[in-house]
Amino acid sequence: MSELVIYGIPGSPFVRAVQIAAEEKGAPWRIHALQPGETKGEEHLKRHPWGRMPAVEHDGFGLYETQAIVRYIDQVFPGPALQPADAKAAARMNQVMGINDWYLFPKAVAVIGFQRIVGPALMGITTDEAACAAAAPEAERCIKALDGILGSNAFLAGASFSLADVMVGPQLDFLGATPEGEGLLKGTGLGAWLERMRARPSFEATLPPPMFRKAA
Ligand SMILES: N[C@@H](CCC(=O)N[C@@H](CS)C(=O)NCC(=O)O)C(=O)O
């Protein structure tokens, strides 16, 4: 089985989602680590025209966009299915993946995670408290919505682990390392779900570097 090559900066929640999907399937993978400036460089722009991460290469096939990548991994590698066969559970999974891409990452994690973790760690910036305060209501809305969707289920799409857990897990693990995320998750069913995700071998095998696991 040929190896999946994942291009990105280790610790990025989208990159980690791909690593987790590959781990859950037992697929061979390796990271081709990029330096921060490299994502907008000529080489990487050939892989990803928007200069974002992750991008992957498998068997001569190049692909970007995390949803497309994790669905591809689920289809081509053996191992437990990561997409439910049941129509309602599959729709729930798709809904959660949409929430992840449209609201959780861009409006909450990208702002608070950058201001509290990535910016101080990589660029030496001082946290902009006003930016964090402005993003906090959206973080709260996302966490409330996802907590409501989870309800009393074991996983976000219902009874079985799916790509919804694969994508949201790394985002909330990252946000949970900030005071805003930690406070909002505390005492919720979603917080307990996150602890269960953190205990999975796929999450333990793909831990971000220590500097991305702690707010400044
Ligand atoms: N829609 C893209 C989003 C990927 C994304 O925004 N990745 C972030 C890192 S978590 C990134 O590349 N940031 C670097 C940048 O914006 O320059 C996907 O699903 O793969």
Short mmCIF file of C-alpha atoms and ligand atoms in Angstrom, two decimals:
data_model
loop_
_atom_site.label_atom_id
_atom_site.label_comp_id
_atom_site.label_asym_id
_atom_site.label_seq_id
_atom_site.Cartn_x
_atom_site.Cartn_y
_atom_site.Cartn_z
CA MET A 1 0.00 0.00 0.00
CA SER A 2 1.65 3.26 -0.97
CA GLU A 3 2.38 5.89 1.59
CA LEU A 4 0.33 9.06 1.95
CA VAL A 5 2.56 12.14 2.05
CA ILE A 6 1.01 15.02 4.03
CA TYR A 7 2.36 18.53 3.37
CA GLY A 8 1.87 21.00 6.17
CA ILE A 9 3.05 22.45 9.45
CA PRO A 10 2.75 19.84 12.22
CA GLY A 11 0.26 21.12 14.79
CA SER A 12 -2.16 22.71 12.30
CA PRO A 13 -5.63 21.32 13.19
CA PHE A 14 -6.52 20.64 9.53
CA VAL A 15 -3.22 18.83 8.97
CA ARG A 16 -3.81 16.83 12.14
CA ALA A 17 -7.30 15.80 10.94
CA VAL A 18 -5.64 14.13 7.94
CA GLN A 19 -3.07 12.45 10.18
CA ILE A 20 -5.86 11.18 12.47
CA ALA A 21 -7.92 9.83 9.55
CA ALA A 22 -4.85 7.96 8.26
CA GLU A 23 -4.09 6.59 11.75
CA GLU A 24 -7.68 5.43 12.25
CA LYS A 25 -7.50 3.52 8.94
CA GLY A 26 -4.06 2.07 9.68
CA ALA A 27 -2.77 3.76 6.50
CA PRO A 28 0.96 4.41 6.04
CA TRP A 29 1.65 8.16 6.12
CA ARG A 30 4.39 10.66 6.68
CA ILE A 31 4.55 14.40 7.13
CA HIS A 32 6.54 16.55 4.74
CA ALA A 33 6.94 19.41 7.21
CA LEU A 34 6.71 22.93 5.82
CA GLN A 35 8.25 26.00 7.42
CA PRO A 36 5.76 28.86 8.07
CA GLY A 37 6.87 30.97 5.04
CA GLU A 38 6.89 27.94 2.72
CA THR A 39 3.09 27.67 2.46
CA LYS A 40 3.06 30.71 0.16
CA GLY A 41 6.21 29.64 -1.72
CA GLU A 42 6.34 28.54 -5.36
CA GLU A 43 6.67 24.81 -4.60
CA HIS A 44 3.69 24.66 -2.26
CA LEU A 45 1.51 26.88 -4.47
CA LYS A 46 1.83 24.15 -7.11
CA ARG A 47 0.27 21.74 -4.60
CA HIS A 48 -2.29 24.21 -3.23
CA PRO A 49 -3.10 27.40 -5.22
CA TRP A 50 -4.31 29.19 -2.06
CA GLY A 51 -1.09 28.36 -0.18
CA ARG A 52 -2.92 26.61 2.62
CA MET A 53 -2.42 23.27 4.29
CA PRO A 54 -2.81 20.36 4.19
CA ALA A 55 -2.10 19.06 0.73
CA VAL A 56 -1.38 15.39 0.13
CA GLU A 57 0.22 13.17 -2.45
CA HIS A 58 -0.70 9.49 -2.83
CA ASP A 59 0.35 7.20 -5.63
CA GLY A 60 1.09 10.21 -7.85
CA PHE A 61 -2.30 11.75 -7.03
CA GLY A 62 -2.26 15.25 -5.53
CA LEU A 63 -5.16 16.59 -3.47
CA TYR A 64 -6.00 19.54 -1.22
CA GLU A 65 -9.03 20.51 0.92
CA THR A 66 -9.30 18.51 4.13
CA GLN A 67 -12.84 17.19 3.57
CA ALA A 68 -11.84 15.79 0.17
CA ILE A 69 -8.66 14.29 1.63
CA VAL A 70 -10.27 12.54 4.60
CA ARG A 71 -13.06 11.15 2.41
CA TYR A 72 -10.43 9.87 -0.04
CA ILE A 73 -8.48 8.23 2.79
CA ASP A 74 -11.64 6.54 4.01
CA GLN A 75 -12.37 5.20 0.53
CA VAL A 76 -8.97 3.94 -0.53
CA PHE A 77 -7.56 2.41 2.64
CA PRO A 78 -8.94 -0.64 4.40
CA GLY A 79 -9.85 -0.37 8.07
CA PRO A 80 -13.01 0.75 9.84
CA ALA A 81 -15.39 2.92 7.81
CA LEU A 82 -15.31 6.56 8.88
CA GLN A 83 -18.55 7.54 7.12
CA PRO A 84 -21.90 6.18 8.33
CA ALA A 85 -24.06 4.19 5.92
CA ASP A 86 -27.25 5.47 7.54
CA ALA A 87 -28.57 8.56 5.70
CA LYS A 88 -29.41 10.57 8.82
CA ALA A 89 -26.09 9.85 10.52
CA ALA A 90 -24.23 10.71 7.28
CA ALA A 91 -26.17 13.98 7.01
CA ARG A 92 -25.28 14.80 10.62
CA MET A 93 -21.62 14.10 9.90
CA ASN A 94 -21.74 16.37 6.83
CA GLN A 95 -23.48 19.10 8.83
CA VAL A 96 -20.76 19.01 11.51
CA MET A 97 -18.00 19.10 8.88
CA GLY A 98 -19.69 22.18 7.42
CA ILE A 99 -19.90 23.85 10.84
CA ASN A 100 -16.21 23.10 11.28
CA ASP A 101 -15.22 24.73 7.97
CA TRP A 102 -17.57 27.72 7.96
CA TYR A 103 -17.82 28.77 11.60
CA LEU A 104 -15.64 26.90 14.09
CA PHE A 105 -12.30 27.31 12.31
CA PRO A 106 -12.56 30.70 10.57
CA LYS A 107 -14.56 32.62 13.18
CA ALA A 108 -13.30 31.10 16.43
CA VAL A 109 -10.22 28.86 16.25
CA ALA A 110 -8.31 30.86 13.63
CA VAL A 111 -8.72 34.05 15.66
CA ILE A 112 -8.32 32.88 19.25
CA GLY A 113 -5.83 30.11 18.39
CA PHE A 114 -3.70 32.54 16.41
CA GLN A 115 -3.81 35.29 19.03
CA ARG A 116 -3.13 33.03 22.00
CA ILE A 117 -0.96 30.23 20.59
CA VAL A 118 0.42 30.46 17.03
CA GLY A 119 1.19 34.19 16.91
CA PRO A 120 3.06 34.34 20.22
CA ALA A 121 4.87 31.01 19.57
CA LEU A 122 5.93 31.59 15.95
CA MET A 123 5.93 35.36 15.46
CA GLY A 124 6.48 36.71 18.93
CA ILE A 125 3.26 38.77 18.77
CA THR A 126 1.47 39.99 21.87
CA THR A 127 -2.08 38.68 22.16
CA ASP A 128 -4.70 41.14 20.94
CA GLU A 129 -7.24 40.82 23.75
CA ALA A 130 -9.88 42.79 21.81
CA ALA A 131 -9.67 40.33 18.89
CA CYS A 132 -10.09 37.40 21.30
CA ALA A 133 -13.04 39.08 23.02
CA ALA A 134 -14.68 39.77 19.64
CA ALA A 135 -14.34 36.09 18.62
CA ALA A 136 -15.49 34.67 21.97
CA PRO A 137 -19.27 34.85 21.24
CA GLU A 138 -18.74 32.88 18.00
CA ALA A 139 -16.66 30.30 19.89
CA GLU A 140 -19.53 30.04 22.38
CA ARG A 141 -22.11 29.65 19.59
CA CYS A 142 -20.04 26.87 17.96
CA ILE A 143 -19.50 24.99 21.20
CA LYS A 144 -23.19 25.25 22.16
CA ALA A 145 -24.30 24.06 18.71
CA LEU A 146 -21.88 21.13 18.67
CA ASP A 147 -22.76 20.22 22.25
CA GLY A 148 -26.44 20.19 21.24
CA ILE A 149 -25.72 18.01 18.20
CA LEU A 150 -23.69 15.59 20.31
CA GLY A 151 -26.49 15.32 22.89
CA SER A 152 -26.20 11.98 24.65
CA ASN A 153 -24.45 10.28 21.71
CA ALA A 154 -20.96 8.86 21.99
CA PHE A 155 -19.83 10.60 18.78
CA LEU A 156 -20.80 13.71 16.82
CA ALA A 157 -22.66 11.81 14.08
CA GLY A 158 -24.27 9.36 16.51
CA ALA A 159 -23.21 5.90 17.60
CA SER A 160 -19.98 5.54 15.65
CA PHE A 161 -16.74 7.47 15.25
CA SER A 162 -16.76 9.37 11.95
CA LEU A 163 -15.08 12.08 9.91
CA ALA A 164 -17.04 14.63 11.98
CA ASP A 165 -14.98 13.59 15.04
CA VAL A 166 -11.82 13.47 12.90
CA MET A 167 -12.25 17.11 11.83
CA VAL A 168 -13.67 18.75 14.94
CA GLY A 169 -11.41 16.91 17.42
CA PRO A 170 -8.15 18.69 16.49
CA GLN A 171 -9.89 22.09 16.28
CA LEU A 172 -11.39 21.79 19.76
CA ASP A 173 -8.20 20.30 21.18
CA PHE A 174 -6.43 23.43 19.94
CA LEU A 175 -9.14 25.86 21.11
CA GLY A 176 -9.32 23.96 24.42
CA ALA A 177 -5.71 24.97 25.09
CA THR A 178 -6.83 28.63 25.33
CA PRO A 179 -8.64 30.13 28.34
CA GLU A 180 -11.70 30.88 26.17
CA GLY A 181 -11.98 27.30 24.88
CA GLU A 182 -11.22 25.68 28.20
CA GLY A 183 -13.84 27.81 29.96
CA LEU A 184 -16.54 27.15 27.36
CA LEU A 185 -15.96 23.39 27.24
CA LYS A 186 -15.80 22.89 31.00
CA GLY A 187 -18.66 20.78 32.36
CA THR A 188 -20.23 20.17 28.93
CA GLY A 189 -20.90 16.89 27.18
CA LEU A 190 -18.67 18.18 24.38
CA GLY A 191 -15.84 18.65 26.89
CA ALA A 192 -16.24 14.99 27.98
CA TRP A 193 -16.33 13.94 24.30
CA LEU A 194 -13.07 15.86 23.73
CA GLU A 195 -11.43 13.97 26.61
CA ARG A 196 -12.51 10.68 24.98
CA MET A 197 -11.09 11.83 21.64
CA ARG A 198 -7.80 12.85 23.28
CA ALA A 199 -7.51 9.33 24.71
CA ARG A 200 -7.80 7.64 21.28
CA PRO A 201 -4.53 6.20 19.96
CA SER A 202 -4.93 8.24 16.73
CA PHE A 203 -5.02 11.49 18.71
CA GLU A 204 -2.15 10.42 20.97
CA ALA A 205 -0.04 9.48 17.95
CA THR A 206 -0.54 12.92 16.33
CA LEU A 207 -0.02 15.33 19.22
CA PRO A 208 0.97 18.83 18.10
CA PRO A 209 4.41 20.08 19.14
CA PRO A 210 4.38 21.31 22.79
CA MET A 211 4.50 25.01 21.76
CA PHE A 212 1.08 24.57 20.06
CA ARG A 213 -0.52 22.91 23.08
CA LYS A 214 -0.35 25.83 25.49
CA ALA A 215 -1.54 29.44 25.34
CA ALA A 216 1.04 32.17 25.92
N1 LIG B 1 -10.44 24.79 3.44
C1 LIG B 1 -9.11 24.40 3.79
C2 LIG B 1 -8.66 25.21 4.99
C3 LIG B 1 -7.24 24.91 5.37
C4 LIG B 1 -6.64 25.98 6.25
O1 LIG B 1 -7.17 27.10 6.37
N2 LIG B 1 -5.50 25.67 6.85
C5 LIG B 1 -4.80 26.65 7.65
C6 LIG B 1 -4.04 25.96 8.78
S1 LIG B 1 -5.01 25.15 9.98
C7 LIG B 1 -3.74 27.32 6.80
O2 LIG B 1 -3.33 26.80 5.80
N3 LIG B 1 -3.28 28.49 7.24
C8 LIG B 1 -2.16 29.14 6.63
C9 LIG B 1 -2.53 30.34 5.86
O3 LIG B 1 -3.70 30.73 5.85
O4 LIG B 1 -1.62 30.90 5.29
C10 LIG B 1 -9.09 22.89 4.11
O5 LIG B 1 -10.13 22.36 4.50
O6 LIG B 1 -8.06 22.25 3.93
#
